[in-house]
CSV table of C-alpha atoms in Angstrom, one decimal:
chain,number,residue,atom,x,y,z
G,1,UNK,CA,-78.7,23.7,129.5
G,2,UNK,CA,-77.1,26.9,130.9
G,3,UNK,CA,-73.4,26.8,131.4
G,4,UNK,CA,-71.0,28.9,133.4
G,5,UNK,CA,-67.3,28.6,132.7
G,6,UNK,CA,-64.4,29.6,134.9
G,7,UNK,CA,-60.7,28.9,134.8
G,8,UNK,CA,-60.1,26.6,137.8
G,9,UNK,CA,-56.7,28.1,138.5
G,10,UNK,CA,-55.0,28.3,140.9
G,11,UNK,CA,-54.5,31.9,140.3
G,12,UNK,CA,-51.5,33.1,142.4
G,13,UNK,CA,-50.9,36.8,143.0
G,14,UNK,CA,-48.6,38.6,145.5
G,15,UNK,CA,-50.1,40.7,148.3
G,16,UNK,CA,-51.1,44.1,147.1
G,17,UNK,CA,-51.6,43.1,143.5
G,18,UNK,CA,-54.8,43.1,141.5
G,19,UNK,CA,-56.4,39.7,141.1
G,20,UNK,CA,-58.6,39.3,138.0
G,21,UNK,CA,-61.1,36.5,137.9
G,22,UNK,CA,-63.1,35.7,134.8
G,23,UNK,CA,-66.4,34.0,133.9
G,24,UNK,CA,-68.3,33.3,130.7
G,25,UNK,CA,-71.9,32.2,130.4
G,26,UNK,CA,-73.8,30.5,127.7
G,27,UNK,CA,-77.3,32.0,128.0
G,28,UNK,CA,-77.5,35.4,126.3
G,29,UNK,CA,-80.7,36.0,128.1
G,30,UNK,CA,-79.1,36.0,131.5
G,31,UNK,CA,-79.9,39.2,133.3
G,32,UNK,CA,-78.1,39.0,136.6
G,33,UNK,CA,-74.7,37.7,137.7
G,34,UNK,CA,-73.3,36.8,141.1
G,35,UNK,CA,-69.9,36.3,142.6
G,36,UNK,CA,-69.6,34.1,145.7
G,37,UNK,CA,-66.5,33.5,147.8
G,38,UNK,CA,-65.9,30.1,149.4
G,39,UNK,CA,-63.1,29.6,152.0
G,40,UNK,CA,-61.7,26.1,152.4
G,41,UNK,CA,-64.1,24.1,154.5
G,42,UNK,CA,-66.8,26.8,154.5
G,43,UNK,CA,-69.9,27.5,152.6
G,44,UNK,CA,-70.2,30.0,149.8
G,45,UNK,CA,-71.1,33.6,150.6
G,46,UNK,CA,-72.2,36.4,148.3
G,47,UNK,CA,-69.7,39.2,147.7
G,48,UNK,CA,-71.0,40.9,144.6
G,49,UNK,CA,-73.9,40.9,142.2
G,50,UNK,CA,-74.3,42.9,139.0
G,51,UNK,CA,-77.2,43.5,136.6
G,52,UNK,CA,-76.1,46.2,134.2
G,53,UNK,CA,-73.3,46.4,131.7
G,54,UNK,CA,-70.3,48.1,132.9
G,55,UNK,CA,-68.6,48.2,136.3
G,56,UNK,CA,-69.9,47.9,139.8
G,57,UNK,CA,-67.5,48.7,142.7
G,58,UNK,CA,-67.7,47.7,146.3
G,59,UNK,CA,-64.7,48.5,148.4
G,60,UNK,CA,-61.7,46.6,146.9
G,61,UNK,CA,-64.0,44.5,144.7
G,62,UNK,CA,-65.1,45.5,141.2
G,63,UNK,CA,-67.5,43.4,139.0
G,64,UNK,CA,-67.4,44.0,135.3
G,65,UNK,CA,-70.1,42.9,132.9
G,66,UNK,CA,-70.1,42.7,129.2
G,67,UNK,CA,-73.4,41.2,128.0
G,68,UNK,CA,-72.4,41.4,124.3
G,69,UNK,CA,-69.4,39.2,125.0
G,70,UNK,CA,-71.2,37.1,127.6
G,71,UNK,CA,-68.4,37.8,130.0
G,72,UNK,CA,-68.3,38.9,133.7
G,73,UNK,CA,-65.2,39.4,135.7
G,74,UNK,CA,-64.2,40.2,139.3
G,75,UNK,CA,-61.3,42.4,140.1
G,76,UNK,CA,-59.8,42.4,143.6
G,77,UNK,CA,-57.5,45.4,144.2
G,78,UNK,CA,-54.8,45.4,146.9
G,79,UNK,CA,-55.2,41.7,147.3
G,80,UNK,CA,-54.7,40.3,150.8
G,81,UNK,CA,-53.8,36.8,152.0
G,82,UNK,CA,-57.3,36.8,153.5
G,83,UNK,CA,-58.7,36.9,150.0
G,84,UNK,CA,-57.3,33.4,149.3
G,85,UNK,CA,-60.4,31.4,148.5
G,86,UNK,CA,-62.4,29.9,145.7
G,87,UNK,CA,-64.5,32.4,143.8
G,88,UNK,CA,-67.7,31.1,142.2
G,89,UNK,CA,-69.5,32.8,139.4
G,90,UNK,CA,-73.3,32.2,139.2
G,91,UNK,CA,-76.3,33.0,137.0
G,92,UNK,CA,-80.0,32.4,137.4
G,93,UNK,CA,-81.1,28.9,136.4
G,94,UNK,CA,-84.5,30.0,135.2
G,95,UNK,CA,-86.6,32.9,134.2
G,96,UNK,CA,-87.9,33.4,137.7
G,97,UNK,CA,-84.4,33.7,138.9
G,98,UNK,CA,-85.0,31.6,141.9
G,99,UNK,CA,-82.2,29.1,141.6
G,100,UNK,CA,-78.6,29.7,140.6
G,101,UNK,CA,-76.3,27.8,138.3
G,102,UNK,CA,-72.7,28.0,139.5
G,103,UNK,CA,-69.4,27.8,137.7
G,104,UNK,CA,-66.8,25.4,139.0
G,105,UNK,CA,-64.9,28.2,140.7
G,106,UNK,CA,-61.4,29.7,140.5
G,107,UNK,CA,-59.0,29.2,143.3
G,108,UNK,CA,-57.1,32.4,144.3
G,109,UNK,CA,-54.0,32.3,146.3
G,110,UNK,CA,-52.5,35.6,147.6
G,111,UNK,CA,-49.0,35.3,148.9
G,112,UNK,CA,-47.6,37.6,151.6
W,1,UNK,CA,-80.1,37.6,156.8
W,2,UNK,CA,-81.5,34.2,156.3
W,3,UNK,CA,-80.0,31.6,158.7
W,4,UNK,CA,-80.0,28.1,157.3
W,5,UNK,CA,-79.3,25.1,159.5
W,6,UNK,CA,-78.4,21.6,158.4
W,7,UNK,CA,-79.0,19.0,161.0
W,8,UNK,CA,-76.0,16.8,160.4
W,9,UNK,CA,-72.5,17.9,159.6
W,10,UNK,CA,-71.1,14.4,159.0
W,11,UNK,CA,-72.9,11.2,158.1
W,12,UNK,CA,-71.6,7.7,157.3
W,13,UNK,CA,-74.1,5.4,155.7
W,14,UNK,CA,-74.0,2.0,153.9
W,15,UNK,CA,-75.0,1.3,150.4
W,16,UNK,CA,-78.7,0.8,150.1
W,17,UNK,CA,-79.7,2.7,153.2
W,18,UNK,CA,-82.3,5.4,153.1
W,19,UNK,CA,-80.8,8.8,154.0
W,20,UNK,CA,-82.5,11.9,155.2
W,21,UNK,CA,-80.7,15.3,155.1
W,22,UNK,CA,-82.6,18.0,157.0
W,23,UNK,CA,-82.5,21.7,156.5
W,24,UNK,CA,-84.3,24.5,158.3
W,25,UNK,CA,-84.4,28.2,157.6
W,26,UNK,CA,-85.4,30.8,160.2
W,27,UNK,CA,-87.1,33.3,157.7
W,28,UNK,CA,-90.5,33.0,156.3
W,29,UNK,CA,-89.3,32.7,152.7
W,30,UNK,CA,-90.5,30.4,150.0
W,31,UNK,CA,-87.4,29.4,148.1
W,32,UNK,CA,-85.1,26.7,149.3
W,33,UNK,CA,-82.4,24.6,147.5
W,34,UNK,CA,-80.3,21.5,147.7
W,35,UNK,CA,-76.9,21.4,146.0
W,36,UNK,CA,-74.1,19.0,146.1
W,37,UNK,CA,-70.5,20.0,145.8
W,38,UNK,CA,-67.7,17.7,144.5
W,39,UNK,CA,-64.1,18.5,143.6
W,40,UNK,CA,-63.7,19.4,140.0
W,41,UNK,CA,-67.5,19.4,139.4
W,42,UNK,CA,-68.4,22.4,141.5
W,43,UNK,CA,-71.9,23.1,142.9
W,44,UNK,CA,-74.7,21.3,141.2
W,45,UNK,CA,-78.4,21.9,141.8
W,46,UNK,CA,-80.3,18.8,142.8
W,47,UNK,CA,-83.8,20.1,143.7
W,48,UNK,CA,-85.4,23.3,144.7
W,49,UNK,CA,-88.7,24.4,146.2
W,50,UNK,CA,-90.6,27.6,145.8
W,51,UNK,CA,-93.4,26.9,148.2
W,52,UNK,CA,-94.8,24.2,150.6
W,53,UNK,CA,-95.3,20.9,148.8
W,54,UNK,CA,-93.9,22.5,145.6
W,55,UNK,CA,-90.6,21.2,144.1
W,56,UNK,CA,-88.6,21.5,140.9
W,57,UNK,CA,-85.9,19.3,139.6
W,58,UNK,CA,-82.5,20.8,139.2
W,59,UNK,CA,-79.7,19.5,137.0
W,60,UNK,CA,-79.0,16.2,138.8
W,61,UNK,CA,-82.2,14.9,140.5
W,62,UNK,CA,-81.6,11.3,139.7
W,63,UNK,CA,-81.4,9.2,142.9
W,64,UNK,CA,-82.8,11.9,145.1
W,65,UNK,CA,-86.2,13.1,146.2
W,66,UNK,CA,-87.3,16.0,148.4
W,67,UNK,CA,-90.0,16.9,150.9
W,68,UNK,CA,-91.3,20.3,151.8
W,69,UNK,CA,-94.2,19.9,154.3
W,70,UNK,CA,-93.6,23.1,156.1
W,71,UNK,CA,-92.2,26.4,154.8
W,72,UNK,CA,-89.2,26.4,157.1
W,73,UNK,CA,-88.1,22.8,156.4
W,74,UNK,CA,-86.7,21.3,153.2
W,75,UNK,CA,-85.5,17.7,153.3
W,76,UNK,CA,-83.3,15.8,150.8
W,77,UNK,CA,-83.9,12.1,150.6
W,78,UNK,CA,-81.7,9.4,149.2
W,79,UNK,CA,-84.0,6.4,148.8
W,80,UNK,CA,-81.2,3.9,148.4
W,81,UNK,CA,-77.8,5.4,148.9
W,82,UNK,CA,-75.0,4.6,146.6
W,83,UNK,CA,-71.3,5.2,146.8
W,84,UNK,CA,-71.5,7.8,144.0
W,85,UNK,CA,-73.6,9.9,146.3
W,86,UNK,CA,-70.7,10.4,148.6
W,87,UNK,CA,-70.5,14.2,148.6
W,88,UNK,CA,-70.9,17.5,150.4
W,89,UNK,CA,-74.5,18.5,150.4
W,90,UNK,CA,-75.4,22.2,150.8
W,91,UNK,CA,-78.8,23.6,151.6
W,92,UNK,CA,-79.6,27.2,150.8
W,93,UNK,CA,-82.4,29.6,151.3
W,94,UNK,CA,-83.1,32.7,149.3
W,95,UNK,CA,-83.1,36.1,151.0
W,96,UNK,CA,-86.0,38.4,151.0
W,97,UNK,CA,-84.4,41.1,148.9
W,98,UNK,CA,-84.4,41.2,145.1
W,99,UNK,CA,-80.7,40.5,144.8
W,100,UNK,CA,-81.3,36.8,144.5
W,101,UNK,CA,-78.8,36.1,147.2
W,102,UNK,CA,-78.7,32.6,148.4
W,103,UNK,CA,-77.7,31.9,152.0
W,104,UNK,CA,-76.1,28.5,152.6
W,105,UNK,CA,-76.0,26.2,155.5
W,106,UNK,CA,-72.8,24.7,156.8
W,107,UNK,CA,-73.1,21.6,154.7
W,108,UNK,CA,-73.6,17.9,155.4
W,109,UNK,CA,-70.7,15.7,154.5
W,110,UNK,CA,-72.1,12.3,153.5
W,111,UNK,CA,-70.0,9.2,153.0
W,112,UNK,CA,-71.6,6.1,151.6
W,113,UNK,CA,-69.6,2.9,152.2
C-alpha cells in the first residue's frame, strides 16, 4: 500500500522567514505530487502540483521534487500569518491517477 | 472550478442507524471521492467512483457503501452506524484539467452516539 509521510509538526516560523515542509513517499513509480493547504475548520485546497524533478515556483511557493530520493518539499518564502495552516502532501493512489493518497499533514504556525 | 456540495454539515445519529451522506457536484465530470478525516490519522480514502454505477474501494471501505445513480451525485452510506465512524467526511470531485486537482466539499461532521 502506498504511503506518504510527513512530519506532523507543529512547525513554527517567524513572519518573513522561509518555511520548509517535507514529504516522503513509498511508491517509486509515483509520477505526480500535490500540496494542499487546509485552514482550521475548512476543506483542503490545492496550492501546488509538480511532475518533474527539480523546482516549480508559484509566487511565494516553491515545490521541489527529487524522485531518486522519493522526496518532495514545499518552501514558503516571506511567510505570513495567513500561511498558518496544515499542509497536506498527496500522490496518486492508482495508475489512472484518479484518487489521491494524502499524508497526515504538517501544521505550520507563522508568528507576527 | 468544480463546486462540490455536501447536503449536511452536522449530523448526530445513534448506533445502528442507517446514515446517508449526500454529495453533489455541478460539473459533468466522472470522478468523485469520499474521504474521512480524523485527528492524527489524516485524510483516508473510503470509496471513489469514476462513472455512473461504477465504484472502487479505497483504503478503508469496511462499514461503508456508496451509490452513484447519476453522474452529479455520489452518496456514502453507513448501513449500521458505529461510534468509531464518528468523523469528518469529505466529498471531492476531480477537476476537468489534467492536474489531478480534487475539489472538496465543506465536509459533513458525523457524530454517532
